Short mmCIF file of C-alpha atoms in Angstrom, two decimals:
data_model
loop_
_atom_site.label_atom_id
_atom_site.label_comp_id
_atom_site.label_asym_id
_atom_site.label_seq_id
_atom_site.Cartn_x
_atom_site.Cartn_y
_atom_site.Cartn_z
CA MET K 1 -119.45 -69.69 27.46
CA ARG K 2 -118.94 -67.21 24.71
CA GLY K 3 -122.46 -66.59 23.67
CA ARG K 4 -123.70 -65.64 27.14
CA ARG K 5 -125.24 -62.21 27.25
CA PRO K 6 -125.16 -60.08 30.37
CA PRO K 7 -128.44 -60.07 32.22
CA GLU K 8 -130.70 -57.26 31.29
CA HIS K 9 -131.29 -56.10 34.85
CA PHE K 10 -128.98 -56.01 37.77
CA ALA K 11 -130.59 -56.96 41.01
CA THR K 12 -130.89 -53.69 42.94
CA ILE K 13 -131.28 -53.62 46.69
CA SER K 14 -134.32 -51.75 47.79
CA ILE K 15 -133.00 -49.07 50.13
CA THR K 16 -136.43 -47.68 50.88
CA SER K 17 -136.72 -49.79 54.04
CA LEU K 18 -133.22 -48.73 55.06
CA THR K 19 -134.22 -45.10 54.59
CA ASP K 20 -137.26 -45.72 56.78
CA MET K 21 -135.11 -47.23 59.47
CA VAL K 22 -132.55 -44.46 59.38
CA THR K 23 -135.28 -41.82 59.56
CA VAL K 24 -136.83 -43.50 62.60
CA LEU K 25 -133.40 -43.69 64.21
CA LEU K 26 -132.80 -40.02 63.50
CA VAL K 27 -136.11 -39.01 65.01
CA TYR K 28 -135.38 -41.09 68.10
CA LEU K 29 -131.92 -39.55 68.49
CA LEU K 30 -133.29 -36.04 68.07
CA LYS K 31 -135.79 -36.77 70.81
CA THR K 32 -133.18 -38.08 73.23
CA PHE K 33 -130.70 -35.40 72.23
CA ALA K 34 -129.10 -33.95 75.30
CA THR K 35 -126.33 -31.47 75.74
CA SER K 36 -124.50 -30.57 78.87
CA PRO K 37 -123.15 -27.11 79.66
CA ILE K 38 -119.97 -28.75 80.93
CA GLU K 39 -118.16 -31.15 78.65
CA ILE K 40 -115.55 -33.50 80.00
CA LYS K 41 -113.07 -34.62 77.43
CA ASP K 42 -110.12 -35.31 79.69
CA PRO K 43 -109.60 -39.09 80.04
CA SER K 44 -107.77 -38.59 83.33
CA LEU K 45 -110.87 -37.19 84.98
CA GLU K 46 -113.36 -39.72 86.25
CA LEU K 47 -116.15 -38.08 88.19
CA PRO K 48 -117.71 -39.86 91.15
CA ARG K 49 -121.16 -41.34 90.80
CA SER K 50 -123.91 -40.13 93.07
CA VAL K 51 -127.52 -40.98 93.77
CA CYS K 52 -128.31 -37.28 93.31
CA ASN K 53 -131.01 -36.94 90.69
CA PRO K 54 -132.07 -33.30 90.49
CA ALA K 55 -135.65 -32.35 89.75
CA PRO K 56 -136.00 -31.24 86.12
CA GLY K 57 -136.13 -27.46 85.81
CA SER K 58 -134.52 -26.78 89.18
CA GLY K 59 -131.46 -25.31 87.47
CA ALA K 60 -133.56 -22.83 85.50
CA LYS K 61 -135.35 -21.75 88.67
CA GLU K 62 -132.06 -21.15 90.42
CA ARG K 63 -130.70 -19.14 87.50
CA GLU K 64 -133.70 -16.86 87.73
CA GLY K 65 -132.81 -16.05 91.29
CA GLY K 66 -134.75 -18.74 93.09
CA PRO K 67 -133.41 -20.55 96.12
CA PRO K 68 -131.08 -23.51 95.59
CA PRO K 69 -132.73 -26.93 95.90
CA ARG K 70 -133.36 -27.86 99.52
CA ASP K 71 -131.66 -31.24 99.33
CA GLY K 72 -128.54 -29.66 97.84
CA CYS K 73 -128.86 -31.58 94.62
CA GLY K 74 -129.13 -29.33 91.57
CA GLU K 75 -128.78 -29.33 87.82
CA ILE K 76 -125.44 -28.56 86.26
CA GLN K 77 -124.84 -24.92 85.35
CA GLU K 78 -122.32 -23.07 83.32
CA THR K 79 -119.99 -21.19 85.62
CA THR K 80 -116.35 -21.07 86.73
CA ILE K 81 -114.83 -24.54 86.70
CA VAL K 82 -112.00 -25.84 88.82
CA MET K 83 -110.80 -29.21 87.60
CA VAL K 84 -108.69 -31.68 89.57
CA THR K 85 -107.59 -34.59 87.41
CA GLY K 86 -106.25 -37.92 88.57
CA PRO K 87 -103.06 -39.85 87.84
CA LYS K 88 -104.79 -42.02 85.25
CA LYS K 89 -103.18 -43.45 82.13
CA GLY K 90 -99.75 -42.25 83.18
CA ARG K 91 -100.77 -38.60 83.25
CA THR K 92 -99.67 -36.13 85.86
CA PRO K 93 -102.54 -35.01 88.06
CA ARG K 94 -103.29 -31.35 87.44
CA ILE K 95 -105.41 -28.55 88.77
CA ALA K 96 -107.04 -26.41 86.08
CA VAL K 97 -109.29 -23.36 86.06
CA ASN K 98 -111.70 -23.14 83.12
CA SER K 99 -109.63 -25.83 81.33
CA ASP K 100 -106.34 -23.86 81.63
CA ALA K 101 -103.86 -26.00 83.57
CA ILE K 102 -102.56 -24.11 86.59
CA ILE K 103 -100.31 -26.51 88.46
CA GLU K 104 -99.17 -30.10 88.27
CA MET K 105 -99.31 -32.26 91.35
CA ASP K 106 -96.71 -34.68 92.60
CA VAL K 107 -97.40 -38.04 90.92
CA ALA K 108 -95.97 -40.20 93.69
CA THR K 109 -97.73 -38.58 96.63
CA TYR K 110 -100.77 -37.21 94.72
CA ARG K 111 -100.47 -33.96 96.66
CA VAL K 112 -99.89 -30.33 95.79
CA PRO K 113 -96.13 -29.61 96.12
CA GLU K 114 -95.28 -27.47 99.13
CA GLN K 115 -93.64 -24.72 97.07
CA PHE K 116 -97.04 -23.77 95.60
CA LYS K 117 -98.63 -23.26 98.99
CA ASP K 118 -98.94 -20.08 100.93
CA PRO K 119 -97.24 -20.63 104.30
CA GLN K 120 -99.24 -17.77 105.82
CA SER K 121 -102.43 -19.78 105.40
CA GLY K 122 -100.96 -22.78 107.18
CA GLY K 123 -100.35 -24.58 103.91
CA TRP K 124 -103.97 -24.57 102.79
CA VAL K 125 -103.97 -21.96 100.03
CA ILE K 126 -102.50 -22.89 96.65
CA ILE K 127 -100.94 -19.65 95.36
CA PRO K 128 -101.14 -20.19 91.54
CA LEU K 129 -104.74 -21.38 91.89
CA ARG K 130 -105.63 -18.34 93.98
CA ASP K 131 -104.13 -16.00 91.39
CA ALA K 132 -105.96 -17.74 88.53
CA LEU K 133 -109.24 -17.65 90.42
CA LYS K 134 -108.84 -13.97 91.20
CA ARG K 135 -108.40 -13.29 87.49
CA ALA K 136 -111.47 -15.41 86.75
CA LYS K 137 -113.37 -13.51 89.41
CA GLU K 138 -112.50 -10.15 87.83
CA ILE K 139 -113.85 -11.35 84.47
CA LYS K 140 -116.99 -12.73 86.10
CA GLU K 141 -117.55 -9.51 88.02
CA ILE K 142 -117.36 -7.44 84.85
CA SER K 143 -119.80 -9.70 83.02
CA ALA K 144 -122.09 -9.75 86.06
CA LEU K 145 -122.00 -5.94 86.13
CA ARG K 146 -123.00 -5.85 82.49
CA ASP K 147 -125.93 -8.14 83.19
CA GLY K 148 -126.93 -6.04 86.17
CA LYS K 149 -126.60 -8.93 88.57
CA PRO K 150 -124.36 -9.28 91.60
CA PHE K 151 -121.38 -11.63 91.38
CA ASP K 152 -122.64 -14.97 92.69
CA GLY K 153 -119.31 -16.59 93.60
CA LYS K 154 -120.35 -19.92 92.16
CA VAL K 155 -117.68 -22.45 91.28
CA VAL K 156 -118.06 -26.02 90.07
CA ILE K 157 -115.46 -28.47 91.27
CA LEU K 158 -114.81 -31.27 88.81
CA ALA K 159 -112.57 -33.62 90.70
CA ASP K 160 -111.43 -37.11 89.93
CA LYS K 161 -113.01 -39.70 92.21
CA ASP K 162 -109.65 -40.68 93.68
CA THR K 163 -108.65 -37.13 94.66
CA PRO K 164 -107.41 -37.21 98.27
CA TYR K 165 -109.44 -35.23 100.79
CA ARG K 166 -106.41 -33.12 101.64
CA VAL K 167 -106.13 -31.86 98.04
CA LEU K 168 -109.89 -31.33 97.88
CA SER K 169 -109.88 -29.23 101.06
CA GLU K 170 -106.95 -27.19 99.80
CA VAL K 171 -108.83 -26.47 96.56
CA LEU K 172 -111.96 -25.52 98.50
CA VAL K 173 -110.06 -23.26 100.89
CA THR K 174 -108.31 -21.56 97.95
CA CYS K 175 -111.64 -21.02 96.18
CA GLY K 176 -113.06 -19.50 99.36
CA GLU K 177 -110.02 -17.25 99.71
CA SER K 178 -110.36 -16.04 96.13
CA GLY K 179 -113.97 -15.02 96.59
CA PHE K 180 -115.70 -18.09 95.20
CA ALA K 181 -117.63 -19.34 98.19
CA ASP K 182 -120.56 -21.14 96.58
CA PHE K 183 -119.12 -24.55 95.82
CA ARG K 184 -120.78 -27.19 93.73
CA PHE K 185 -119.43 -30.68 93.22
CA ALA K 186 -120.05 -32.12 89.77
CA VAL K 187 -121.12 -35.76 89.95
CA ILE K 188 -122.55 -38.29 87.53
CA LYS K 189 -126.28 -38.78 87.87
CA PRO K 190 -127.66 -42.30 88.26
CA ASP K 191 -128.80 -43.89 84.98
CA MET H 1 -146.72 -49.91 24.52
CA ALA H 2 -149.48 -51.19 26.70
CA LYS H 3 -150.40 -49.03 29.60
CA ARG H 4 -149.58 -50.63 32.93
CA LYS H 5 -151.71 -50.64 35.98
CA PRO H 6 -150.45 -48.46 38.84
CA SER H 7 -149.88 -51.52 41.02
CA GLU H 8 -147.47 -52.88 38.48
CA ARG H 9 -145.81 -49.54 37.95
CA SER H 10 -144.74 -49.18 41.53
CA HIS H 11 -142.62 -52.30 41.50
CA GLY H 12 -138.93 -52.16 40.77
CA HIS H 13 -138.71 -53.64 37.35
CA ALA H 14 -141.31 -54.13 34.81
CA PRO H 15 -141.52 -57.53 33.20
CA GLY H 16 -141.09 -55.81 29.92
CA GLY H 17 -137.53 -54.72 30.78
CA GLU H 18 -137.88 -50.90 30.62
CA GLU H 19 -136.20 -48.82 33.34
CA PRO H 20 -138.84 -47.63 35.75
CA LEU H 21 -138.71 -44.12 37.11
CA ASP H 22 -137.01 -44.62 40.44
CA LEU H 23 -136.18 -41.90 42.94
CA ASP H 24 -132.54 -41.96 43.83
CA VAL H 25 -132.54 -41.86 47.63
CA THR H 26 -128.81 -42.46 48.07
CA PRO H 27 -127.83 -38.78 48.65
CA PHE H 28 -130.71 -38.39 51.04
CA LEU H 29 -129.52 -41.44 52.91
CA ASN H 30 -126.01 -40.03 53.03
CA ILE H 31 -127.29 -36.85 54.63
CA LEU H 32 -129.30 -38.85 57.15
CA PHE H 33 -126.27 -40.90 58.11
CA MET H 34 -124.19 -37.77 58.54
CA LEU H 35 -126.92 -36.24 60.70
CA ILE H 36 -127.06 -39.35 62.87
CA LEU H 37 -123.31 -39.37 63.30
CA SER H 38 -123.17 -35.71 64.22
CA ILE H 39 -126.01 -36.08 66.73
CA LEU H 40 -124.32 -39.09 68.28
CA ALA H 41 -121.11 -37.11 68.59
CA MET H 42 -122.82 -34.06 70.09
CA THR H 43 -124.97 -35.87 72.62
CA SER H 44 -123.52 -35.97 76.09
CA TRP H 45 -123.96 -39.45 77.42
CA THR H 46 -122.85 -38.86 80.97
CA GLN H 47 -125.42 -36.70 82.64
CA LEU H 48 -124.01 -34.51 85.35
CA ALA H 49 -125.55 -33.09 88.48
CA MET H 50 -124.26 -30.69 91.11
CA LEU H 51 -124.04 -31.08 94.85
CA ASN H 52 -124.12 -27.86 96.84
CA VAL H 53 -121.65 -27.55 99.64
CA ALA H 54 -120.77 -24.85 102.13
CA ALA H 55 -117.36 -23.30 102.64
CA PRO H 56 -114.79 -25.17 104.67
CA GLN H 57 -114.25 -23.86 108.14
CA ILE H 58 -110.69 -23.02 108.96
CA GLY H 59 -109.38 -20.99 111.79
CA GLY H 60 -106.60 -19.03 110.12
CA GLY H 61 -106.23 -17.86 106.60
CA GLY H 62 -107.42 -14.30 106.82
CA GLY H 63 -107.08 -13.10 103.28
CA ASP H 64 -109.43 -10.91 101.36
CA GLY H 65 -112.03 -13.48 100.40
CA GLY H 66 -114.91 -12.05 102.30
CA ALA H 67 -117.57 -13.63 100.09
CA ALA H 68 -118.13 -16.61 102.35
CA PRO H 69 -121.72 -16.86 103.51
CA PRO H 70 -122.25 -16.47 107.24
CA PRO H 71 -122.45 -19.75 109.11
CA ASP H 72 -125.89 -21.10 109.75
CA GLU H 73 -126.92 -19.61 113.07
CA ALA H 74 -129.67 -22.13 113.64
CA SER H 75 -127.24 -25.00 113.54
CA ALA H 76 -126.54 -25.73 117.15
CA LEU H 77 -125.98 -29.44 116.93
CA ASN H 78 -122.71 -29.30 114.97
CA LEU H 79 -123.24 -32.79 113.68
CA THR H 80 -119.94 -34.03 112.29
CA VAL H 81 -119.24 -37.17 110.32
CA PHE H 82 -115.62 -38.24 110.58
CA VAL H 83 -114.31 -40.34 107.73
CA LEU H 84 -111.36 -42.15 109.27
CA LYS H 85 -109.08 -44.77 107.81
CA GLU H 86 -110.70 -47.46 109.93
CA GLY H 87 -114.32 -46.47 109.56
CA LEU H 88 -116.92 -43.75 109.99
CA ASN H 89 -117.71 -41.90 113.15
CA ILE H 90 -120.41 -39.43 114.08
CA GLY H 91 -119.90 -36.66 116.57
CA ALA H 92 -121.71 -33.56 117.75
CA SER H 93 -120.65 -30.76 119.99
CA GLY H 94 -124.13 -29.38 120.59
CA ALA H 95 -125.79 -32.37 122.20
CA THR H 96 -125.37 -36.01 122.99
CA LEU H 97 -126.46 -38.14 120.10
CA ASP H 98 -127.35 -41.45 121.66
CA GLY H 99 -130.59 -41.55 123.46
CA ASN H 100 -128.90 -43.71 126.06
CA SER H 101 -127.35 -42.79 129.34
CA GLU H 102 -123.87 -42.35 127.94
CA ALA H 103 -123.43 -38.64 128.25
CA ARG H 104 -120.77 -38.10 125.63
CA PRO H 105 -120.92 -36.36 122.31
CA GLY H 106 -120.34 -39.01 119.75
CA GLN H 107 -121.04 -42.56 118.89
CA THR H 108 -119.07 -45.70 118.45
CA LEU H 109 -117.13 -46.19 115.27
CA ILE H 110 -118.93 -47.67 112.30
CA PRO H 111 -116.37 -50.25 111.15
CA MET H 112 -115.50 -51.04 107.57
CA VAL H 113 -117.41 -53.84 105.88
CA SER H 114 -116.13 -56.25 103.30
CA LYS H 115 -117.65 -55.88 99.88
CA ASP H 116 -116.37 -58.12 97.09
CA GLY H 117 -113.33 -58.84 99.22
CA GLN H 118 -112.52 -55.13 99.55
CA PRO H 119 -113.00 -53.19 102.78
CA THR H 120 -115.50 -50.39 102.20
CA TYR H 121 -117.22 -47.89 104.41
CA ASP H 122 -120.60 -48.92 105.79
CA TYR H 123 -122.78 -46.16 104.30
CA LYS H 124 -125.97 -48.06 105.08
CA LYS H 125 -125.21 -48.16 108.78
CA LEU H 126 -124.23 -44.47 108.69
CA GLN H 127 -127.56 -43.63 107.10
CA GLU H 128 -129.45 -45.70 109.71
CA ARG H 129 -127.71 -43.79 112.49
CA LEU H 130 -128.36 -40.44 110.81
CA ILE H 131 -132.05 -41.34 110.51
CA GLU H 132 -132.07 -42.07 114.24
CA ILE H 133 -130.40 -38.72 114.97
CA LYS H 134 -132.85 -36.90 112.68
CA LYS H 135 -135.73 -38.26 114.78
CA SER H 136 -134.39 -36.32 117.78
CA PHE H 137 -133.32 -33.21 115.86
CA THR H 138 -136.03 -32.75 113.25
CA SER H 139 -135.20 -29.15 112.33
CA GLU H 140 -131.48 -29.75 111.95
CA GLU H 141 -130.26 -29.98 108.35
CA SER H 142 -126.58 -29.17 108.45
CA MET H 143 -123.71 -31.53 108.79
CA ILE H 144 -119.95 -31.20 108.75
CA ILE H 145 -117.69 -33.72 107.08
CA SER H 146 -114.19 -34.12 108.34
CA ALA H 147 -111.94 -36.72 106.83
CA ASP H 148 -108.52 -38.19 106.87
CA GLY H 149 -106.24 -36.60 104.28
CA THR H 150 -105.96 -39.77 102.25
CA VAL H 151 -109.68 -40.47 101.96
CA PRO H 152 -110.70 -40.37 98.28
CA TYR H 153 -113.26 -37.87 97.00
CA ASP H 154 -115.56 -40.72 95.98
CA VAL H 155 -116.04 -41.69 99.65
CA VAL H 156 -116.90 -38.09 100.53
CA ILE H 157 -119.60 -38.06 97.84
CA LYS H 158 -120.97 -41.40 99.09
CA VAL H 159 -121.16 -40.02 102.63
CA MET H 160 -123.02 -36.96 101.31
CA ASP H 161 -125.38 -39.26 99.42
CA ALA H 162 -126.08 -41.27 102.57
CA ALA H 163 -126.73 -38.07 104.54
CA ARG H 164 -128.95 -36.32 101.99
CA ARG H 165 -132.13 -38.36 102.02
CA SER H 166 -133.43 -41.46 103.78
CA PRO H 167 -134.54 -44.38 101.55
CA ASP H 168 -138.17 -43.25 101.93
CA GLY H 169 -137.28 -39.80 100.54
CA ARG H 170 -137.22 -37.72 103.72
CA ILE H 171 -134.55 -35.06 103.92
CA LEU H 172 -131.84 -35.83 106.49
CA PHE H 173 -128.82 -33.51 106.58
CA PRO H 174 -128.32 -32.06 103.09
CA ALA H 175 -126.49 -28.87 104.07
CA VAL H 176 -122.95 -30.20 104.09
CA ALA H 177 -119.93 -28.19 105.11
CA PHE H 178 -116.34 -29.33 105.17
CA ALA H 179 -113.92 -29.08 107.99
CA ALA H 180 -110.57 -28.39 106.46
CA GLY H 181 -108.77 -29.60 109.54
CA VAL H 182 -107.85 -33.13 108.61
CA VAL H 183 -108.42 -35.71 111.30
CA GLY H 184 -106.51 -38.88 112.02
#
């Protein structure tokens, strides 16, 4: 109809209640906000799940020089990381130190190729990994010296849950050879 | 213009048709949404923990490592859990494990069990046996894991979980070391 006039007021949605809701959500999220010193962004790394549920604050105690938890189940700490990824999503399994890829494993056998191994160690020491860890150790030693603390030799192993035991033992032996003898396995805590 | 009562003023639109003074909360809301998104992105949803393990024991190697902690002198039992392809086995070089007359270090194999149609290791049975062993060796806390080369890491973690604490919370054998010599 021609003579129709536009309505004087448009119906406005009251966003006050929405603002309330969003604020409550924000407060809730801030409260449950949690960060982890180790971030996993690699989709080919699926950590195993464990029933290990460390006591809150145990990590801080250990950092201050206290003894490690008696049941061997501690909080995650920031230290040298050795990562062993799996053959997921068509990716080649790799071994990385502090997120720098060191070697690629054989996809078919899921093992470290023989040419990377030190024959003098009976095929247990992975040479490129040992070299990378020795470099990482030098850096850690310098920073430990600056802090006035002894080098602790801690290393966190982030391994895919399908990693064969043979590869795992080779990684552990190589870490031990390079001077990192305090191994920690990163696992997912129960919900 | 007639003065309105405060109760009328607070409502969106006055019957008279004048624009009421309304706070524009849209930019505020935008900021809040951005904050929520950034917090959601920064939060780590998978919470990680760490399991302490001791150095693997290998005969050779040599090298210039030297940082390996000395082996636990008090550990005389040498309790070893073997993760084989066909099941789990417990052995010890320091003493016989069964309380029975069979004077041999070791126990019978814990066979695989079927779970959802898939053969899996019987961690429950392993834990029951470890609880039995702990009753005889109350001060012992160390254990060695030796596994077949093809055994996945997940199984190793499950064995460590079974050996750490009994269901009632008592500590069993949390000090785990790895034997690099692969069995089977």
